[in-house]
């Protein structure tokens, strides 16, 4: 780490950001030199660099790789071999990322000082926010934070999510009191492994402190929305606990009970009445500001695949307060911060910090293609300070913990520079998610085409609340299937009714609009080659995506890092979706296709 200082207050933090961004190129070179010098004796670097220590040799001799290449080393270490095969410092834990390879979770190596790096980045966030929102030290923060049970690998080291690692660490648990981060939730409820009990107690803590909460949020928007739905289902019990000054007996975790007993010291009829009268309102538009009247902003990742949740959060927040995306991070490394926190989530760019890891960028063509198998051309790879505004890149990371030129799989677009540090818009994850014939649809293609259909729905007062997809090749030709959950958008955000009231023509017009906005190859396959059949939309019963989340969490996904899969494969998830279908609609005609293209 460049300097061991972790905590920067106010102006000092902003000066630190100026220093980092101004010296981006030099700091990147220094970090790479440091990584090579610390790790040159590892089996991995010896294999490729044969003792060389030069930056240019690193770039010419060490290959750019995907997880498949790293997996054997990770498995050896997980099974007990010494971690010095990839890292000069002991690997203390494996971080379970939300990505999978052949159905298995990916494990990222982590060394003790990585926690220092993460803490360093977290400590920069509040000075940035305070620059735009004064007075954030005058109240509380209701951040809904969750851990996920960890597993112990044969080597004895834990495998857990990066956030679980952080919340369980002393950096979080034993943090100094900080007026900017005065959480409503006690550590014990955040650290409760039962996510239902944790969520209940965290909402209860937030409601008890409803008049002093200034910031409200979760790491990803999906967890925040999940908590709001939980509140819709449980507000009566929560208000009752406050009325009685007693915790609901369904909370059995002793640490939670004990922590909450300090908060529920006596009955509070006033707050209980207030909550009941607000939640009893049939329309929940703006509920977050009614329940937490001093809230100045809502924080959650709303970029990338989370962007679909922007309308729902705008609904629940009433649209009058900013939705703030503070940072961009992953299990491999934390990457960057949003220096303009008040901008709309659609416009967020993250400024990458040059002292977290060594970063390189693979330039992508306009179709954002650069498949796993393709050999990456050397001239397409540039350093952090050399990316070009407007271009798309895939991010490649080299860490102290033993990832060398590792393709993270995220596609970013450069929007500008802050001093000499590039700023990136998060575009999507690189992988192709749907393919029947020669067509290859990635998450962004799908998201873009769904956005067109969403507009059609919204004109008719329906909101698409969640979606996923499936490449159905059980019949010939195969076809794309989209699973949708929709809601009526009248004054009340009514659930349940939409699916039964909707006109088939409306969904069919969405089918064709989606097909028309998918790429040229798809439309050619569909219209000319007839190798892809008409796209199908299956409308689901209300609550299906929550059931899907429960299923995937029960199978090992983390609630904090949970993202709705944009594509499902045959198996329990697909079976669940199919069991909840209320209606199925097909594209009524061929999409327009320009044979001359
Ligand atoms: P995980 O490895 O499970 O921690 O997930 C990390 C991944 O989440 C990243 O590689 C991104 O794909 C996604 N992600 C993290 N932060 C953001 C963000 N601010 N905006 C969009 N996607 C993000």
XYZ file of C-alpha atoms in Angstrom, residues 59-459:
401
model
C 3.901 -7.336 -19.932
C 5.529 -9.383 -22.642
C 5.882 -12.704 -20.800
C 2.929 -13.062 -18.443
C -0.250 -14.095 -20.269
C -3.635 -12.424 -19.939
C -5.884 -15.108 -18.478
C -9.393 -16.064 -17.442
C -10.477 -18.009 -14.393
C -9.958 -21.402 -16.066
C -6.237 -20.698 -16.139
C -6.033 -19.650 -12.485
C -8.344 -22.340 -11.127
C -5.744 -25.126 -10.760
C -3.566 -22.887 -8.550
C -6.583 -21.845 -6.487
C -7.575 -25.478 -6.051
C -4.074 -26.492 -4.966
C -4.018 -23.762 -2.326
C -7.567 -24.554 -1.233
C -6.487 -28.153 -0.754
C -3.609 -27.194 1.482
C -0.596 -26.434 -0.702
C 1.465 -23.445 0.351
C 0.067 -20.180 -0.985
C 3.558 -19.102 -2.037
C 2.840 -20.799 -5.378
C 1.098 -17.570 -6.381
C 1.654 -14.999 -3.637
C 4.669 -13.692 -1.723
C 2.410 -13.033 1.270
C 0.296 -15.719 2.938
C -3.184 -16.042 1.451
C -5.510 -15.849 4.435
C -8.847 -16.417 2.779
C -10.505 -17.103 -0.535
C -13.189 -14.647 -1.593
C -16.203 -16.231 -3.199
C -17.245 -14.091 -6.140
C -20.732 -14.005 -7.617
C -19.297 -15.312 -10.882
C -19.179 -19.022 -11.580
C -17.140 -21.238 -13.832
C -18.789 -24.434 -14.969
C -21.354 -24.070 -12.208
C -18.760 -23.677 -9.442
C -18.177 -20.402 -7.599
C -14.979 -18.581 -8.402
C -12.559 -18.136 -5.530
C -10.265 -15.127 -5.409
C -7.109 -15.174 -3.264
C -6.815 -12.516 -0.592
C -3.965 -11.509 1.731
C -4.240 -9.749 5.099
C -3.365 -6.289 3.803
C -6.206 -6.388 1.275
C -8.495 -5.457 4.141
C -6.387 -2.366 4.624
C -6.916 -1.433 0.975
C -10.672 -1.890 1.239
C -10.839 0.169 4.413
C -8.806 2.863 2.717
C -11.322 3.090 -0.132
C -14.329 3.109 2.224
C -12.720 5.962 4.153
C -12.602 8.138 1.062
C -16.338 7.881 0.394
C -17.737 10.170 3.074
C -15.460 13.133 2.375
C -16.577 12.913 -1.275
C -20.264 12.768 -0.291
C -19.898 15.562 2.259
C -18.530 17.877 -0.371
C -21.983 17.796 -1.975
C -24.224 17.098 1.014
C -23.275 18.989 4.165
C -24.432 17.862 7.595
C -24.161 14.104 7.050
C -22.436 13.852 10.433
C -25.565 15.052 12.235
C -27.528 11.831 12.240
C -27.593 8.114 11.546
C -27.039 5.780 8.625
C -29.416 2.934 7.888
C -27.324 0.636 5.756
C -28.777 -2.822 5.359
C -25.706 -5.041 5.404
C -25.680 -8.816 5.398
C -23.187 -11.583 5.793
C -23.278 -15.026 4.278
C -22.235 -18.215 5.987
C -18.688 -19.172 5.100
C -17.189 -22.531 4.340
C -13.846 -23.828 5.478
C -11.644 -25.178 2.719
C -9.595 -28.373 3.185
C -6.576 -26.102 3.793
C -8.389 -24.625 6.801
C -8.797 -21.165 5.311
C -12.271 -19.675 4.955
C -14.046 -19.207 1.643
C -16.496 -16.350 1.974
C -17.829 -13.305 0.200
C -15.718 -10.163 0.196
C -18.343 -8.267 2.180
C -18.630 -11.027 4.766
C -14.868 -10.882 5.126
C -14.999 -7.132 5.648
C -17.916 -7.087 8.117
C -16.327 -9.851 10.168
C -12.970 -8.101 10.272
C -11.741 -5.824 13.055
C -11.671 -3.006 10.511
C -15.461 -3.043 10.591
C -16.322 -4.545 13.972
C -13.854 -2.507 16.013
C -14.095 0.709 14.032
C -13.682 3.998 15.856
C -16.923 5.884 16.470
C -17.462 8.024 13.378
C -20.198 10.659 13.222
C -20.439 10.119 9.449
C -21.006 6.383 9.772
C -23.167 6.037 12.824
C -25.069 2.911 11.780
C -28.571 2.207 13.062
C -27.870 -1.548 12.971
C -25.779 -3.019 15.790
C -22.863 -5.187 14.615
C -24.545 -8.268 16.072
C -27.528 -8.044 13.730
C -25.345 -7.374 10.684
C -23.276 -10.407 11.636
C -26.288 -12.680 12.151
C -25.982 -15.536 9.631
C -29.761 -15.908 9.331
C -30.631 -13.285 6.715
C -34.311 -13.123 7.688
C -33.580 -12.421 11.328
C -30.863 -9.984 10.328
C -33.181 -8.117 7.963
C -35.957 -7.972 10.540
C -33.682 -6.544 13.225
C -32.006 -4.101 10.838
C -35.365 -2.721 9.698
C -36.497 -2.543 13.309
C -33.354 -0.614 14.289
C -33.882 1.758 11.379
C -37.534 2.323 12.278
C -36.712 3.003 15.930
C -34.269 5.707 14.776
C -36.524 6.940 12.000
C -36.226 10.596 12.953
C -32.443 10.663 12.806
C -31.651 8.640 9.682
C -29.857 10.801 7.087
C -28.637 8.126 4.679
C -30.322 4.897 3.756
C -29.099 2.108 1.545
C -27.598 -1.294 0.852
C -24.631 -2.409 -1.207
C -26.641 -3.438 -4.259
C -30.088 -2.067 -5.142
C -31.505 -5.595 -5.292
C -30.881 -6.105 -1.550
C -32.459 -2.756 -0.765
C -35.589 -3.577 -2.750
C -35.727 -6.971 -1.191
C -35.708 -5.275 2.223
C -38.510 -2.921 1.196
C -40.633 -5.896 0.148
C -39.841 -7.521 3.484
C -41.019 -4.344 5.181
C -44.270 -4.475 3.179
C -44.835 -7.960 4.561
C -43.709 -7.348 8.137
C -44.399 -3.738 9.129
C -47.240 -4.709 11.467
C -44.966 -6.989 13.497
C -42.192 -4.390 13.482
C -44.516 -1.614 14.689
C -45.906 -3.952 17.305
C -42.434 -4.656 18.695
C -41.890 -0.919 19.048
C -45.313 -0.491 20.647
C -44.595 -3.207 23.228
C -40.884 -2.554 23.637
C -40.363 -6.270 23.021
C -38.706 -8.191 20.240
C -40.837 -10.613 18.245
C -40.281 -14.181 19.509
C -39.553 -15.332 15.940
C -36.128 -13.725 16.408
C -34.280 -16.516 18.143
C -30.655 -15.554 17.497
C -29.339 -14.742 20.966
C -26.827 -12.120 19.820
C -29.606 -10.303 17.930
C -31.954 -10.515 20.898
C -29.368 -9.160 23.244
C -28.335 -6.296 20.910
C -31.952 -5.341 20.223
C -32.846 -5.369 23.929
C -30.650 -2.284 24.340
C -32.722 -0.487 21.742
C -36.179 -1.701 22.766
C -35.876 -0.457 26.313
C -39.467 0.682 26.755
C -42.713 0.800 24.756
C -42.818 3.650 22.248
C -46.411 4.245 21.257
C -45.726 7.403 19.303
C -43.291 5.837 16.839
C -45.437 2.708 16.553
C -48.515 4.818 15.685
C -46.552 6.871 13.160
C -45.233 3.764 11.398
C -48.637 2.130 11.298
C -50.356 5.153 9.863
C -47.657 5.573 7.161
C -47.479 1.892 6.201
C -51.255 1.502 6.217
C -51.408 3.803 3.230
C -52.389 1.748 0.194
C -49.917 3.598 -1.988
C -46.267 3.167 -1.100
C -44.954 5.833 -3.459
C -42.407 7.832 -1.463
C -42.634 5.469 1.537
C -38.911 5.822 2.260
C -39.141 9.553 2.857
C -42.333 9.228 4.876
C -40.773 6.633 7.136
C -37.379 8.346 7.304
C -38.246 12.028 6.925
C -34.693 13.386 7.252
C -33.148 11.103 4.679
C -30.944 13.058 2.255
C -29.961 10.292 -0.135
C -30.373 6.614 -0.941
C -27.189 4.668 -1.552
C -26.879 1.486 -3.591
C -25.178 0.239 -6.707
C -27.641 1.101 -9.464
C -25.276 0.807 -12.394
C -24.822 -2.161 -14.715
C -27.509 -4.786 -14.323
C -28.803 -2.931 -11.266
C -29.989 -0.072 -13.501
C -33.294 -1.837 -13.976
C -34.122 -1.041 -10.348
C -33.876 2.718 -10.773
C -37.636 3.219 -11.486
C -38.635 1.123 -8.491
C -36.334 2.994 -6.141
C -37.558 6.272 -7.580
C -41.086 5.091 -6.841
C -40.341 4.141 -3.251
C -38.281 7.273 -2.617
C -40.827 9.558 -4.271
C -38.272 10.780 -6.800
C -37.229 13.815 -4.764
C -33.951 12.641 -3.241
C -30.775 11.540 -4.966
C -29.994 7.897 -5.587
C -26.264 7.641 -5.023
C -23.852 5.029 -6.390
C -20.648 5.435 -4.435
C -18.194 2.813 -5.630
C -17.218 0.062 -8.022
C -15.569 -2.978 -6.521
C -15.239 -6.730 -6.841
C -13.831 -9.728 -5.040
C -10.672 -9.468 -7.126
C -9.994 -5.870 -6.086
C -11.762 -2.639 -5.228
C -11.546 -0.357 -8.233
C -12.978 3.110 -7.984
C -15.235 5.768 -6.561
C -17.907 8.094 -7.915
C -16.591 11.636 -7.539
C -19.934 13.127 -8.527
C -22.316 11.355 -6.142
C -25.349 13.488 -6.908
C -25.477 12.622 -10.590
C -28.301 10.369 -11.790
C -27.428 6.635 -11.686
C -27.691 6.523 -15.493
C -24.839 9.012 -15.731
C -22.480 7.575 -13.140
C -18.812 7.224 -13.975
C -16.355 5.692 -11.568
C -12.885 7.179 -11.216
C -10.417 4.330 -10.891
C -7.914 4.682 -8.078
C -4.369 3.806 -9.099
C -3.213 2.395 -5.757
C -5.563 -0.577 -5.363
C -4.091 -2.971 -7.927
C -2.314 -2.848 -11.255
C -4.914 -2.365 -13.966
C -4.809 -2.929 -17.696
C -7.507 -2.638 -20.313
C -8.290 -4.725 -23.366
C -9.793 -2.578 -26.075
C -13.009 -4.082 -27.444
C -14.551 -3.601 -30.834
C -17.875 -1.791 -31.096
C -19.793 -5.019 -30.636
C -17.947 -5.365 -27.305
C -16.692 -8.728 -28.455
C -13.523 -10.345 -27.218
C -14.419 -13.953 -26.444
C -12.748 -16.089 -23.791
C -10.989 -18.290 -26.273
C -9.643 -15.517 -28.418
C -6.009 -14.766 -27.956
C -5.820 -11.170 -26.750
C -3.754 -9.113 -29.170
C -0.909 -7.331 -27.397
C -1.521 -4.014 -29.118
C -5.112 -4.015 -27.814
C -3.927 -3.865 -24.187
C -3.246 -0.486 -22.597
C -2.445 0.837 -19.139
C -4.744 2.867 -16.902
C -3.425 6.250 -17.971
C -3.508 5.410 -21.685
C -7.160 4.539 -22.283
C -9.071 6.689 -24.779
C -12.298 8.562 -24.119
C -15.330 6.924 -25.732
C -13.724 3.499 -26.154
C -14.898 0.270 -24.553
C -12.504 -1.896 -22.562
C -12.453 -5.035 -20.530
C -10.657 -4.564 -17.225
C -7.658 -6.788 -16.370
C -6.239 -6.868 -12.863
C -2.943 -7.818 -11.239
C -3.064 -8.016 -7.452
C -0.637 -8.517 -4.579
C -2.559 -11.652 -3.634
C -1.679 -13.627 -6.741
C -3.887 -12.730 -9.692
C -1.751 -11.792 -12.664
C -3.293 -10.113 -15.706
C -6.636 -11.609 -14.801
C -9.691 -10.731 -16.884
C -12.381 -9.589 -14.483
C -15.052 -9.858 -17.175
C -16.462 -6.342 -16.779
C -16.875 -4.098 -19.793
C -16.364 -0.391 -19.156
C -16.505 2.703 -21.327
C -14.168 5.628 -20.765
C -16.125 8.844 -20.222
C -13.276 11.194 -19.298
C -10.406 11.789 -16.939
C -10.150 13.294 -13.497
C -6.616 14.677 -13.498
C -4.774 11.695 -14.978
C -7.082 8.957 -13.703
C -9.659 7.632 -16.160
C -13.368 7.666 -15.425
C -15.480 4.761 -16.587
C -19.108 4.000 -17.078
C -19.921 0.413 -16.150
C -21.454 -1.227 -19.231
C -21.951 -4.926 -18.534
C -20.294 -8.214 -17.844
C -18.568 -9.534 -20.912
C -20.157 -12.913 -21.250
C -22.594 -13.930 -23.878
C -25.743 -15.098 -22.185
C -28.065 -16.228 -24.966
C -27.214 -18.108 -28.108
C -29.220 -20.477 -30.275
C -27.363 -20.519 -33.555
C -24.738 -18.029 -34.697
C -26.476 -15.317 -32.710
C -24.673 -14.208 -29.553
C -26.564 -11.975 -27.181
C -24.775 -10.586 -24.185
C -26.259 -8.997 -21.098
C -26.079 -5.531 -22.532
C -27.742 -6.497 -25.829
C -30.548 -8.060 -23.867
C -30.815 -5.160 -21.453
C -30.982 -2.636 -24.313
C -33.740 -4.502 -26.105
C -35.689 -4.978 -22.875
C -35.445 -1.236 -22.281
C -37.308 -0.646 -25.552
C -40.074 -3.023 -24.472
C -40.203 -1.440 -21.031
C -41.091 1.872 -22.614
C -43.976 0.240 -24.468
C -45.202 -1.266 -21.207
C -44.824 1.958 -19.290
C -46.977 3.833 -21.791
